[in-house]
Tab-separated table of C-alpha atoms in Angstrom:
chain	number	residue	atom	x	y	z
A	1	MET	CA	58.110	-39.089	44.008
A	2	ASP	CA	60.500	-42.044	43.861
A	3	LYS	CA	59.615	-45.002	41.619
A	4	ASN	CA	55.979	-43.825	41.565
A	5	VAL	CA	55.821	-43.781	45.371
A	6	PHE	CA	54.999	-40.488	47.119
A	7	HIS	CA	57.106	-39.580	50.148
A	8	GLU	CA	56.013	-36.784	52.464
A	9	SER	CA	58.605	-33.998	52.590
A	10	GLU	CA	59.367	-32.136	55.792
A	11	THR	CA	61.329	-29.459	53.928
A	12	ARG	CA	59.476	-26.365	52.795
A	13	THR	CA	59.934	-24.705	49.430
A	14	PRO	CA	62.741	-22.127	49.717
A	15	GLN	CA	61.724	-18.499	49.241
A	16	GLY	CA	62.596	-17.425	45.712
A	17	GLY	CA	62.733	-21.018	44.502
A	18	ILE	CA	61.604	-21.846	40.966
A	19	ILE	CA	58.416	-23.577	42.136
A	20	SER	CA	57.481	-21.021	44.817
A	21	ARG	CA	55.808	-18.568	42.426
A	22	LEU	CA	53.664	-21.296	40.898
A	23	LEU	CA	52.607	-22.554	44.335
A	24	ALA	CA	51.809	-18.978	45.398
A	25	ASN	CA	49.585	-18.479	42.343
A	26	ILE	CA	47.754	-21.723	43.127
A	27	ALA	CA	47.277	-20.804	46.787
A	28	LEU	CA	46.074	-17.279	46.023
A	29	HIS	CA	43.834	-18.182	43.107
A	30	GLY	CA	40.398	-16.696	43.639
A	31	MET	CA	41.552	-13.613	45.552
A	32	GLU	CA	39.992	-11.219	43.040
A	33	LYS	CA	36.640	-12.964	43.228
A	34	ALA	CA	36.747	-12.941	47.042
A	35	LEU	CA	37.256	-9.166	46.995
A	36	GLY	CA	34.502	-8.582	44.451
A	37	VAL	CA	36.783	-7.537	41.613
A	38	ILE	CA	35.178	-7.872	38.184
A	39	TYR	CA	37.091	-7.738	34.900
A	40	GLU	CA	35.869	-6.725	31.465
A	41	LYS	CA	36.790	-8.666	28.332
A	42	SER	CA	39.228	-5.916	27.352
A	43	GLY	CA	41.239	-6.630	30.503
A	44	GLY	CA	40.173	-3.576	32.484
A	45	SER	CA	38.300	-3.810	35.761
A	46	ARG	CA	34.967	-2.307	36.722
A	47	GLY	CA	33.926	-1.671	40.251
A	48	LYS	CA	35.396	0.084	43.257
A	49	ARG	CA	38.358	-2.243	43.800
A	50	ILE	CA	41.351	-3.396	41.797
A	51	VAL	CA	43.785	-6.177	42.672
A	52	VAL	CA	47.240	-6.463	41.118
A	53	ARG	CA	49.095	-9.637	42.040
A	54	TYR	CA	52.501	-11.102	41.243
A	55	ALA	CA	53.264	-14.419	42.990
A	56	ASP	CA	52.799	-13.679	46.706
A	57	ASP	CA	53.006	-9.873	46.375
A	58	PHE	CA	49.808	-7.965	45.738
A	59	VAL	CA	48.225	-4.519	45.895
A	60	ILE	CA	44.558	-3.770	46.532
A	61	LEU	CA	43.384	-0.386	45.260
A	62	CYS	CA	40.251	1.151	46.795
A	63	GLU	CA	38.436	4.466	46.408
A	64	THR	CA	38.307	5.299	50.139
A	65	GLN	CA	40.348	4.548	53.247
A	66	GLU	CA	37.232	3.070	54.848
A	67	ASP	CA	36.942	0.517	52.047
A	68	ALA	CA	40.702	-0.134	52.211
A	69	ASN	CA	40.375	-1.078	55.889
A	70	LYS	CA	37.411	-3.297	55.037
A	71	ALA	CA	39.314	-4.973	52.177
A	72	LYS	CA	42.236	-5.641	54.508
A	73	ASP	CA	39.955	-7.394	57.024
A	74	GLU	CA	38.373	-9.442	54.236
A	75	ILE	CA	41.699	-10.570	52.806
A	76	ILE	CA	43.045	-11.473	56.265
A	77	HIS	CA	40.040	-13.751	56.811
A	78	TRP	CA	40.347	-15.216	53.297
A	79	LEU	CA	44.044	-15.981	53.797
A	80	LEU	CA	43.454	-17.585	57.215
A	81	GLU	CA	41.207	-20.164	55.559
A	82	ARG	CA	44.262	-21.183	53.518
A	83	GLY	CA	46.688	-21.209	56.422
A	84	LEU	CA	48.283	-17.947	55.324
A	85	SER	CA	48.682	-14.489	56.821
A	86	LEU	CA	49.692	-10.989	55.780
A	87	SER	CA	53.199	-9.753	56.515
A	88	GLU	CA	52.805	-7.043	59.141
A	89	GLU	CA	56.095	-5.517	58.055
A	90	LYS	CA	55.101	-5.165	54.396
A	91	THR	CA	51.377	-4.410	54.760
A	92	ARG	CA	50.431	-0.730	54.670
A	93	ILE	CA	47.428	1.412	53.841
A	94	VAL	CA	48.591	4.621	52.166
A	95	PRO	CA	46.988	7.415	50.111
A	96	MET	CA	48.059	7.636	46.488
A	97	THR	CA	49.492	11.099	47.149
A	98	GLU	CA	52.082	9.382	49.352
A	99	GLY	CA	52.554	6.526	46.911
A	100	PHE	CA	53.939	3.015	47.259
A	101	ASP	CA	56.578	0.737	45.736
A	102	PHE	CA	55.622	-2.447	43.898
A	103	LEU	CA	57.689	-4.705	41.624
A	104	GLY	CA	60.503	-2.167	41.379
A	105	TRP	CA	58.277	0.810	40.575
A	106	ASN	CA	56.890	3.705	42.570
A	107	PHE	CA	53.205	4.523	42.062
A	108	ARG	CA	52.120	7.992	43.134
A	109	HIS	CA	49.649	10.796	42.453
A	110	TYR	CA	51.305	14.137	41.745
A	111	LYS	CA	49.537	17.500	41.894
A	112	VAL	CA	49.008	19.127	38.478
A	113	SER	CA	47.024	22.113	37.233
A	114	ASP	CA	45.951	20.730	33.866
A	115	ARG	CA	43.810	17.868	35.147
A	116	LYS	CA	40.205	18.065	36.314
A	117	SER	CA	41.035	15.886	39.313
A	118	GLY	CA	44.078	18.001	40.137
A	119	TYR	CA	46.306	14.910	40.163
A	120	LYS	CA	48.271	12.806	37.711
A	121	LEU	CA	49.445	9.239	38.274
A	122	LEU	CA	53.125	8.708	37.506
A	123	ILE	CA	54.796	5.311	37.682
A	124	LYS	CA	58.572	5.583	37.977
A	125	PRO	CA	61.429	3.210	38.831
A	126	SER	CA	61.579	3.060	42.628
A	127	ALA	CA	64.475	4.585	44.560
A	128	LYS	CA	65.496	1.098	45.691
A	129	SER	CA	65.461	-0.213	42.119
A	130	ILE	CA	67.608	2.707	40.925
A	131	LYS	CA	70.096	2.183	43.748
A	132	ASN	CA	70.308	-1.534	42.960
A	133	ILE	CA	71.061	-0.998	39.270
A	134	ARG	CA	73.641	1.708	40.014
A	135	ASP	CA	75.366	-0.593	42.500
A	136	LYS	CA	75.248	-3.504	40.063
A	137	LEU	CA	76.716	-1.494	37.173
A	138	ARG	CA	79.426	-0.096	39.418
A	139	GLN	CA	80.320	-3.593	40.586
A	140	ILE	CA	80.524	-4.904	37.008
A	141	TRP	CA	82.914	-2.138	36.023
A	142	LEU	CA	85.080	-2.716	39.087
A	143	SER	CA	85.173	-6.502	38.726
A	144	ASN	CA	86.189	-6.215	35.053
A	145	ARG	CA	89.006	-3.696	35.456
A	146	GLY	CA	91.667	-6.210	34.441
A	147	LYS	CA	89.644	-7.957	31.756
A	148	LYS	CA	89.518	-7.381	28.029
A	149	ILE	CA	86.861	-5.117	26.603
A	150	GLY	CA	84.834	-7.973	25.066
A	151	ALA	CA	84.009	-9.458	28.469
A	152	VAL	CA	83.007	-6.044	29.826
A	153	ILE	CA	80.714	-5.318	26.871
A	154	THR	CA	78.996	-8.710	27.057
A	155	GLU	CA	78.177	-8.432	30.762
A	156	LEU	CA	77.103	-4.792	30.653
A	157	THR	CA	74.945	-5.215	27.546
A	158	SER	CA	72.889	-7.963	29.160
A	159	VAL	CA	72.257	-5.886	32.297
A	160	VAL	CA	71.491	-2.630	30.451
A	161	ARG	CA	69.112	-4.270	27.989
A	162	GLY	CA	67.267	-6.220	30.687
A	163	TRP	CA	66.807	-3.265	33.074
A	164	ALA	CA	65.873	-0.806	30.319
A	165	ASN	CA	63.319	-3.156	28.742
A	166	TYR	CA	61.710	-3.748	32.125
A	167	HIS	CA	61.372	-0.061	33.029
A	168	ARG	CA	60.765	1.460	29.589
A	169	LYS	CA	57.001	1.051	29.994
A	170	MET	CA	56.987	3.609	32.793
A	171	VAL	CA	58.190	7.194	33.343
A	172	ALA	CA	61.892	6.450	33.135
A	173	SER	CA	63.500	8.882	30.636
A	174	GLU	CA	65.145	10.997	33.326
A	175	VAL	CA	66.511	7.927	35.111
A	176	PHE	CA	67.806	6.495	31.821
A	177	HIS	CA	69.808	9.663	31.111
A	178	GLU	CA	71.240	9.669	34.646
A	179	LEU	CA	72.365	6.062	34.217
A	180	ASP	CA	73.968	6.922	30.874
A	181	LYS	CA	76.045	9.584	32.649
A	182	LEU	CA	77.144	7.006	35.229
A	183	MET	CA	78.096	4.571	32.463
A	184	PHE	CA	80.087	7.227	30.591
A	185	ASP	CA	82.052	8.190	33.705
A	186	ARG	CA	82.765	4.534	34.480
A	187	ALA	CA	83.839	3.864	30.879
A	188	LYS	CA	86.302	6.767	31.038
A	189	LYS	CA	87.745	5.404	34.304
A	190	TYR	CA	88.029	1.914	32.790
A	191	ALA	CA	89.973	3.295	29.823
A	192	LYS	CA	92.287	5.308	32.067
A	193	GLN	CA	92.987	2.324	34.333
A	194	ARG	CA	93.795	0.152	31.299
A	195	HIS	CA	96.083	2.757	29.729
A	196	PRO	CA	97.217	5.236	32.410
A	197	ASN	CA	100.165	6.472	30.333
A	198	LYS	CA	98.139	7.307	27.242
A	199	SER	CA	96.494	10.667	26.519
A	200	ASP	CA	92.745	11.314	26.818
A	201	LYS	CA	92.573	11.712	23.041
A	202	TRP	CA	94.192	8.304	22.484
A	203	ARG	CA	91.879	6.580	24.989
A	204	ASN	CA	88.802	8.244	23.512
A	205	GLN	CA	89.719	7.077	20.001
A	206	ARG	CA	90.407	3.568	21.320
A	207	TYR	CA	87.225	3.018	23.336
A	208	PHE	CA	84.590	5.386	21.973
A	209	GLY	CA	83.004	5.919	18.578
A	210	ARG	CA	79.843	5.926	16.522
A	211	PHE	CA	79.308	2.168	16.768
A	212	ASN	CA	75.576	2.398	16.201
A	213	HIS	CA	75.290	3.940	12.736
A	214	ASP	CA	71.560	4.504	13.191
A	215	ARG	CA	72.335	7.165	15.814
A	216	GLU	CA	74.282	10.418	15.712
A	217	ASP	CA	76.369	9.547	18.748
A	218	ASN	CA	80.169	9.463	18.686
A	219	TRP	CA	80.500	8.645	22.391
A	220	VAL	CA	79.413	5.024	22.474
A	221	PHE	CA	81.672	2.652	24.438
A	222	GLY	CA	82.770	-0.296	22.311
A	223	ASP	CA	85.406	-2.403	20.581
A	224	HIS	CA	86.556	-1.073	17.168
A	225	GLN	CA	87.895	-4.491	16.167
A	226	THR	CA	84.610	-6.363	16.540
A	227	GLY	CA	82.067	-3.537	16.470
A	228	ALA	CA	80.569	-4.780	19.737
A	229	HIS	CA	79.342	-1.969	21.976
A	230	VAL	CA	77.244	-1.279	25.063
A	231	PRO	CA	73.784	0.156	24.287
A	232	LYS	CA	72.714	3.280	26.120
A	233	PHE	CA	69.688	3.306	28.391
A	234	SER	CA	68.301	6.323	26.543
A	235	TRP	CA	68.185	4.298	23.316
A	236	PHE	CA	65.225	2.413	24.756
A	237	HIS	CA	62.271	4.650	23.972
A	238	ILE	CA	59.533	4.958	26.551
A	239	GLU	CA	56.409	3.127	25.400
A	240	ARG	CA	53.313	2.738	27.504
A	241	HIS	CA	52.352	-0.762	28.540
A	242	THR	CA	49.847	-2.515	26.282
A	243	LEU	CA	47.007	-3.900	28.375
A	244	ILE	CA	46.676	-7.676	27.925
A	245	PRO	CA	43.072	-8.513	26.916
A	246	GLY	CA	40.882	-10.364	29.398
A	247	ASP	CA	42.368	-13.655	30.565
A	248	TYR	CA	45.006	-13.905	27.826
A	249	SER	CA	48.122	-15.809	28.870
A	250	PRO	CA	51.362	-16.696	27.033
A	251	ASP	CA	50.672	-20.312	28.060
A	252	ASN	CA	47.270	-20.373	26.363
A	253	PRO	CA	47.606	-22.576	23.225
A	254	ASP	CA	44.738	-20.789	21.439
A	255	PRO	CA	46.120	-19.596	18.041
A	256	ASP	CA	44.490	-16.159	18.409
A	257	VAL	CA	46.047	-15.674	21.858
A	258	GLN	CA	49.478	-16.824	20.694
A	259	GLY	CA	49.183	-14.560	17.658
A	260	TRP	CA	48.455	-11.561	19.881
A	261	PHE	CA	51.567	-12.180	21.997
A	262	ARG	CA	53.784	-12.770	18.941
A	263	LYS	CA	52.588	-9.534	17.355
A	264	ASN	CA	53.263	-7.476	20.462
A	265	ARG	CA	56.630	-9.092	21.187
A	266	ALA	CA	57.735	-8.453	17.600
A	267	LYS	CA	57.625	-4.721	18.337
A	268	GLN	CA	60.761	-5.173	20.461
A	269	ALA	CA	62.774	-5.703	17.267
A	270	LYS	CA	63.186	-1.946	16.884
A	271	ASP	CA	65.509	-1.936	19.910
A	272	TYR	CA	68.130	-3.673	17.770
A	273	ASN	CA	70.175	-2.340	14.854
A	274	LYS	CA	68.665	-2.401	11.377
A	275	SER	CA	70.569	-5.479	10.220
A	276	TRP	CA	69.179	-7.519	13.131
A	277	GLN	CA	65.714	-6.104	12.489
A	278	LYS	CA	65.963	-7.310	8.893
A	279	ILE	CA	66.941	-10.838	9.965
A	280	ALA	CA	64.219	-10.957	12.651
A	281	LYS	CA	61.555	-9.882	10.148
A	282	ARG	CA	62.668	-12.556	7.677
A	283	GLN	CA	62.183	-15.136	10.470
A	284	ASN	CA	58.768	-13.678	11.296
A	285	HIS	CA	60.269	-12.732	14.704
A	286	VAL	CA	60.426	-16.398	15.727
A	287	CYS	CA	63.440	-18.434	16.881
A	288	PRO	CA	63.954	-21.103	14.161
A	289	ARG	CA	65.272	-23.552	16.756
A	290	CYS	CA	62.467	-23.647	19.340
A	291	GLY	CA	59.638	-21.937	17.443
A	292	ASP	CA	59.011	-19.463	20.270
A	293	SER	CA	59.020	-15.676	19.916
A	294	LEU	CA	62.523	-14.263	19.570
A	295	PHE	CA	61.678	-11.575	22.084
A	296	ASN	CA	60.521	-13.642	25.045
A	297	GLY	CA	63.062	-12.194	27.475
A	298	GLU	CA	65.978	-14.500	26.592
A	299	ASN	CA	69.311	-13.268	25.245
A	300	ILE	CA	69.563	-13.398	21.457
A	301	HIS	CA	72.601	-14.534	19.438
A	302	LYS	CA	73.415	-14.274	15.738
A	303	HIS	CA	74.059	-17.705	14.204
A	304	HIS	CA	75.602	-18.758	10.882
A	305	SER	CA	73.296	-21.298	9.211
A	306	THR	CA	76.320	-22.645	7.346
A	307	PRO	CA	79.376	-22.419	9.646
A	308	LYS	CA	82.219	-20.203	8.443
A	309	ALA	CA	84.565	-23.169	9.020
A	310	ILE	CA	82.978	-24.966	6.062
A	311	GLY	CA	82.558	-21.980	3.761
A	312	GLY	CA	79.654	-20.082	5.282
A	313	LYS	CA	79.552	-16.392	4.377
A	314	ASP	CA	78.839	-13.265	6.431
A	315	THR	CA	75.662	-12.540	4.488
A	316	TYR	CA	72.037	-11.947	5.457
A	317	SER	CA	71.022	-15.190	3.783
A	318	ASN	CA	73.388	-17.114	6.076
A	319	TYR	CA	72.374	-15.371	9.304
A	320	GLN	CA	69.796	-16.474	11.844
A	321	LEU	CA	68.805	-14.995	15.193
A	322	VAL	CA	68.343	-17.598	17.912
A	323	HIS	CA	68.011	-17.670	21.688
A	324	LEU	CA	71.216	-18.118	23.690
A	325	MET	CA	70.219	-21.590	24.932
A	326	CYS	CA	69.114	-22.614	21.443
A	327	HIS	CA	72.448	-21.432	20.064
A	328	GLN	CA	74.316	-23.561	22.604
A	329	GLN	CA	72.170	-26.596	21.759
A	330	ILE	CA	72.917	-26.190	18.049
A	331	HIS	CA	76.675	-26.172	18.614
A	332	ASN	CA	76.540	-28.985	21.164
A	333	GLU	CA	74.799	-31.204	18.615
A	334	LYS	CA	77.434	-30.441	15.988
A	335	THR	CA	80.266	-31.458	18.328
A	336	GLN	CA	78.693	-34.794	19.237
């Protein structure tokens, strides 16, 4: 649109673009109904098929291979009516005993002796997802070899917290402990590269300690001057995903729906130290700047209500927790 005049565009939306997911959801709306999937008010489905969709990626679960083949034919026809087609490379029909990857997780039935069916469904981080996070962490350590510890901690903390929060809803304890071992080895190498002429004891005292006083762990990588430290993956306790009721959506303005999401997001406060939990509770787990839930996926910063430059104290009453972008907006307004 230019001056209220529409101009036809010959350029397609780039894959991965901000608008592409929204357009995919619009184009694929009605897929569940076309496949005969029926949902209960609680959010569960009843019937012989289940569809799980995220943007243009989706999985159709069926009880038999015969029905899976039938569902594939039906969805091909349904997509053709919309000018779309399945990716031959990505489309497969597999038994649950073989499993499949979806959204960074591996879904698979494992044989067990304590179940009537003889199988148990386990959802774990996929091999590709684990490789990607290991490569990313390794690259962060390598790229920060010559930088001060504060920069290293900031970058690593964001990545660890984001990946752990995403995968903590699944069977990830073993993977979390493996990643903690990788992080410890990399932290030791970082310390040795920074101070090659110092002893192991000196480097350990300089870069490790019990930074999180809520945990009996003296081998946390951090900065003794500021108290900043990198959280461990294993600190993020595994908690099963809470099924979202019916057609609830974070964008639904209904007070009951918004209340449900605020209540469930507030549970994430326990991932932070007790002082931050206390501040978050006082704010009712809401960002005072934008009014949205503190735990909506954005990075959180601690803010002084009264700046220290004009006499503000380091006290609970003068602390607020705000989103990173909200924090930047606050300080930008004060400098104008």
